[in-house]
PDB file of C-alpha atoms in Angstrom:
ATOM      1  CA  UNK R   1      89.791 101.657 149.331  1.00 63.00           C
ATOM      2  CA  UNK R   2      87.819 101.542 146.250  1.00 70.00           C
ATOM      3  CA  UNK R   3      85.610 104.737 145.298  1.00 76.00           C
ATOM      4  CA  UNK R   4      82.209 104.567 144.633  1.00 77.00           C
ATOM      5  CA  UNK R   5      79.735 106.422 142.252  1.00 73.00           C
ATOM      6  CA  UNK R   6      79.480 109.564 144.442  1.00 77.00           C
ATOM      7  CA  UNK R   7      82.761 110.277 144.953  1.00 83.00           C
ATOM      8  CA  UNK R   8      83.515 109.966 141.843  1.00 81.00           C
ATOM      9  CA  UNK R   9      80.660 112.151 140.695  1.00 80.00           C
ATOM     10  CA  UNK R  10      81.649 114.555 143.552  1.00 83.00           C
ATOM     11  CA  UNK R  11      84.767 115.231 142.164  1.00 86.00           C
ATOM     12  CA  UNK R  12      84.293 115.290 138.439  1.00 84.00           C
ATOM     13  CA  UNK R  13      81.345 118.361 139.872  1.00 85.00           C
ATOM     14  CA  UNK R  14      83.720 120.073 142.382  1.00 88.00           C
ATOM     15  CA  UNK R  15      86.672 120.242 140.163  1.00 88.00           C
ATOM     16  CA  UNK R  16      84.545 120.914 137.012  1.00 84.00           C
ATOM     17  CA  UNK R  17      83.207 123.530 138.805  1.00 87.00           C
ATOM     18  CA  UNK R  18      85.979 124.910 139.487  1.00 90.00           C
ATOM     19  CA  UNK R  19      87.777 124.709 135.716  1.00 89.00           C
ATOM     20  CA  UNK R  20      84.256 125.976 134.866  1.00 87.00           C
ATOM     21  CA  UNK R  21      84.625 128.898 136.697  1.00 89.00           C
ATOM     22  CA  UNK R  22      88.042 129.746 136.025  1.00 92.00           C
ATOM     23  CA  UNK R  23      87.071 129.570 132.456  1.00 91.00           C
ATOM     24  CA  UNK R  24      83.847 131.891 132.803  1.00 90.00           C
ATOM     25  CA  UNK R  25      86.496 134.144 133.804  1.00 92.00           C
ATOM     26  CA  UNK R  26      89.023 134.124 131.397  1.00 94.00           C
ATOM     27  CA  UNK R  27      86.660 134.275 128.353  1.00 94.00           C
ATOM     28  CA  UNK R  28      84.707 137.302 130.934  1.00 93.00           C
ATOM     29  CA  UNK R  29      87.888 139.320 131.390  1.00 95.00           C
ATOM     30  CA  UNK R  30      88.824 138.797 126.948  1.00 94.00           C
ATOM     31  CA  UNK R  31      84.717 139.699 126.743  1.00 94.00           C
ATOM     32  CA  UNK R  32      85.629 143.103 129.027  1.00 94.00           C
ATOM     33  CA  UNK R  33      88.234 143.990 126.924  1.00 95.00           C
ATOM     34  CA  UNK R  34      86.543 143.788 123.368  1.00 93.00           C
ATOM     35  CA  UNK R  35      82.452 144.325 124.105  1.00 93.00           C
ATOM     36  CA  UNK R  36      82.968 145.986 128.064  1.00 93.00           C
ATOM     37  CA  UNK R  37      81.119 145.364 130.508  1.00 94.00           C
ATOM     38  CA  UNK R  38      78.406 143.117 128.700  1.00 94.00           C
ATOM     39  CA  UNK R  39      81.235 141.345 127.508  1.00 94.00           C
ATOM     40  CA  UNK R  40      81.720 139.868 130.755  1.00 93.00           C
ATOM     41  CA  UNK R  41      78.675 139.616 131.423  1.00 94.00           C
ATOM     42  CA  UNK R  42      78.509 137.200 128.785  1.00 93.00           C
ATOM     43  CA  UNK R  43      81.761 135.069 129.763  1.00 93.00           C
ATOM     44  CA  UNK R  44      80.537 134.435 133.000  1.00 92.00           C
ATOM     45  CA  UNK R  45      76.528 133.547 132.437  1.00 93.00           C
ATOM     46  CA  UNK R  46      77.858 131.053 129.590  1.00 91.00           C
ATOM     47  CA  UNK R  47      80.210 129.384 132.234  1.00 90.00           C
ATOM     48  CA  UNK R  48      77.554 129.470 135.114  1.00 91.00           C
ATOM     49  CA  UNK R  49      75.281 127.342 132.588  1.00 89.00           C
ATOM     50  CA  UNK R  50      77.510 125.357 131.651  1.00 87.00           C
ATOM     51  CA  UNK R  51      78.017 124.114 135.305  1.00 87.00           C
ATOM     52  CA  UNK R  52      74.540 124.087 135.975  1.00 87.00           C
ATOM     53  CA  UNK R  53      73.629 122.099 132.775  1.00 83.00           C
ATOM     54  CA  UNK R  54      76.741 119.425 133.747  1.00 81.00           C
ATOM     55  CA  UNK R  55      75.438 119.200 136.965  1.00 81.00           C
ATOM     56  CA  UNK R  56      72.017 118.238 135.771  1.00 81.00           C
ATOM     57  CA  UNK R  57      73.797 115.072 134.607  1.00 78.00           C
ATOM     58  CA  UNK R  58      75.806 114.352 137.686  1.00 78.00           C
ATOM     59  CA  UNK R  59      72.494 114.784 139.411  1.00 79.00           C
ATOM     60  CA  UNK R  60      70.764 112.124 136.851  1.00 77.00           C
ATOM     61  CA  UNK R  61      73.829 109.809 136.836  1.00 76.00           C
ATOM     62  CA  UNK R  62      73.933 109.973 141.173  1.00 77.00           C
ATOM     63  CA  UNK R  63      69.828 109.395 140.598  1.00 76.00           C
ATOM     64  CA  UNK R  64      70.115 106.221 138.221  1.00 74.00           C
ATOM     65  CA  UNK R  65      72.665 104.763 139.799  1.00 72.00           C
ATOM     66  CA  UNK R  66      70.114 104.631 142.687  1.00 73.00           C
ATOM     67  CA  UNK R  67      67.471 103.063 140.851  1.00 69.00           C
ATOM     68  CA  UNK R  68      69.490 100.779 139.116  1.00 69.00           C
ATOM     69  CA  UNK R  69      69.673  98.470 142.189  1.00 67.00           C
ATOM     70  CA  UNK R  70      65.547  98.424 140.400  1.00 61.00           C
ATOM     71  CA  UNK R  71      66.662  97.657 137.307  1.00 61.00           C
ATOM     72  CA  UNK R  72      68.170  98.936 134.399  1.00 68.00           C
ATOM     73  CA  UNK R  73      65.360 100.191 132.662  1.00 76.00           C
ATOM     74  CA  UNK R  74      64.426 102.398 135.463  1.00 73.00           C
ATOM     75  CA  UNK R  75      68.007 103.946 135.599  1.00 72.00           C
ATOM     76  CA  UNK R  76      68.300 104.287 131.968  1.00 77.00           C
ATOM     77  CA  UNK R  77      64.993 106.250 131.912  1.00 80.00           C
ATOM     78  CA  UNK R  78      66.225 108.591 134.959  1.00 77.00           C
ATOM     79  CA  UNK R  79      69.067 109.795 133.069  1.00 77.00           C
ATOM     80  CA  UNK R  80      67.064 110.016 129.593  1.00 83.00           C
ATOM     81  CA  UNK R  81      64.617 112.226 131.805  1.00 84.00           C
ATOM     82  CA  UNK R  82      67.549 114.273 133.235  1.00 81.00           C
ATOM     83  CA  UNK R  83      68.905 114.701 129.574  1.00 83.00           C
ATOM     84  CA  UNK R  84      65.539 115.611 128.023  1.00 90.00           C
ATOM     85  CA  UNK R  85      64.893 118.101 130.411  1.00 87.00           C
ATOM     86  CA  UNK R  86      68.493 119.568 129.986  1.00 85.00           C
ATOM     87  CA  UNK R  87      67.464 119.813 126.582  1.00 89.00           C
ATOM     88  CA  UNK R  88      64.425 121.814 126.846  1.00 92.00           C
ATOM     89  CA  UNK R  89      65.556 124.015 129.712  1.00 89.00           C
ATOM     90  CA  UNK R  90      69.242 125.097 127.508  1.00 89.00           C
ATOM     91  CA  UNK R  91      67.126 125.869 124.856  1.00 92.00           C
ATOM     92  CA  UNK R  92      64.518 128.072 126.622  1.00 94.00           C
ATOM     93  CA  UNK R  93      67.457 129.349 128.265  1.00 92.00           C
ATOM     94  CA  UNK R  94      68.788 130.652 124.876  1.00 91.00           C
ATOM     95  CA  UNK R  95      65.908 131.483 123.429  1.00 93.00           C
ATOM     96  CA  UNK R  96      65.688 133.504 126.362  1.00 93.00           C
ATOM     97  CA  UNK R  97      69.254 135.066 126.504  1.00 92.00           C
ATOM     98  CA  UNK R  98      69.148 135.556 122.590  1.00 90.00           C
ATOM     99  CA  UNK R  99      66.709 138.271 123.020  1.00 91.00           C
ATOM    100  CA  UNK R 100      68.951 140.810 126.199  1.00 93.00           C
ATOM    101  CA  UNK R 101      70.938 143.700 124.522  1.00 93.00           C
ATOM    102  CA  UNK R 102      73.932 143.122 126.942  1.00 92.00           C
ATOM    103  CA  UNK R 103      74.763 139.449 125.910  1.00 93.00           C
ATOM    104  CA  UNK R 104      77.701 139.316 123.246  1.00 93.00           C
ATOM    105  CA  UNK R 105      76.598 135.918 121.223  1.00 92.00           C
ATOM    106  CA  UNK R 106      80.074 135.704 120.684  1.00 92.00           C
ATOM    107  CA  UNK R 107      81.688 135.486 124.443  1.00 93.00           C
ATOM    108  CA  UNK R 108      79.197 133.329 125.025  1.00 92.00           C
ATOM    109  CA  UNK R 109      79.876 130.885 122.898  1.00 92.00           C
ATOM    110  CA  UNK R 110      83.427 130.953 123.311  1.00 92.00           C
ATOM    111  CA  UNK R 111      82.624 130.517 127.197  1.00 92.00           C
ATOM    112  CA  UNK R 112      80.205 127.969 126.992  1.00 90.00           C
ATOM    113  CA  UNK R 113      82.360 125.377 124.380  1.00 90.00           C
ATOM    114  CA  UNK R 114      85.442 126.173 126.519  1.00 90.00           C
ATOM    115  CA  UNK R 115      83.725 125.359 129.381  1.00 88.00           C
ATOM    116  CA  UNK R 116      82.148 122.606 127.928  1.00 87.00           C
ATOM    117  CA  UNK R 117      85.586 120.871 126.212  1.00 90.00           C
ATOM    118  CA  UNK R 118      87.565 121.588 130.134  1.00 88.00           C
ATOM    119  CA  UNK R 119      84.489 119.799 132.200  1.00 84.00           C
ATOM    120  CA  UNK R 120      84.727 116.480 129.651  1.00 84.00           C
ATOM    121  CA  UNK R 121      88.816 117.050 130.252  1.00 88.00           C
ATOM    122  CA  UNK R 122      88.002 116.487 134.067  1.00 86.00           C
ATOM    123  CA  UNK R 123      85.769 114.119 133.408  1.00 82.00           C
ATOM    124  CA  UNK R 124      87.928 112.055 131.721  1.00 85.00           C
ATOM    125  CA  UNK R 125      90.884 112.297 134.006  1.00 87.00           C
ATOM    126  CA  UNK R 126      88.124 111.835 137.009  1.00 84.00           C
ATOM    127  CA  UNK R 127      86.853 108.376 136.253  1.00 80.00           C
ATOM    128  CA  UNK R 128      90.500 107.580 134.175  1.00 84.00           C
ATOM    129  CA  UNK R 129      91.909 107.597 137.959  1.00 85.00           C
ATOM    130  CA  UNK R 130      88.980 106.485 139.677  1.00 81.00           C
ATOM    131  CA  UNK R 131      89.629 102.940 141.804  1.00 81.00           C
ATOM    132  CA  UNK R 132      86.283 100.682 140.981  1.00 73.00           C
ATOM    133  CA  UNK R 133      86.289  97.025 141.199  1.00 72.00           C
ATOM    134  CA  UNK R 134      85.766  95.394 137.742  1.00 69.00           C
ATOM    135  CA  UNK R 135      83.958  92.339 140.087  1.00 64.00           C
ATOM    136  CA  UNK R 136      81.495  91.881 143.018  1.00 60.00           C
ATOM    137  CA  UNK R 137      84.174  89.496 144.464  1.00 61.00           C
ATOM    138  CA  UNK R 138      86.683  91.935 145.583  1.00 54.00           C
TER     139      UNK R 138
END
């Protein structure tokens, strides 16, 4: 049986969220040892934010896949809108977090970067193992 875009994205989201929470837990525990409770909070917040932003990308891909039936330009527009919204939201969230006294910037950065790298690896593995037909004549 072949995979659909929805099953591949669902698999990538579940595995990405799982590994994201694991990275958040590890960076949070290291942050707890280094900086106390603010370090733990920074590690967990970084991982949760990254998982949410990666979810916006997956949602954009799913919506653009449904819009593709209407034309390729509409699918690209939906995907670019999702990425632009994510960029604007990320800048706003980072500006707000920058002013919070409980944020440990180093732990937050390591958590975000670690979760993004782990998610990219998961996405590559999931897409690489997906059984997607190359032709419509199967």
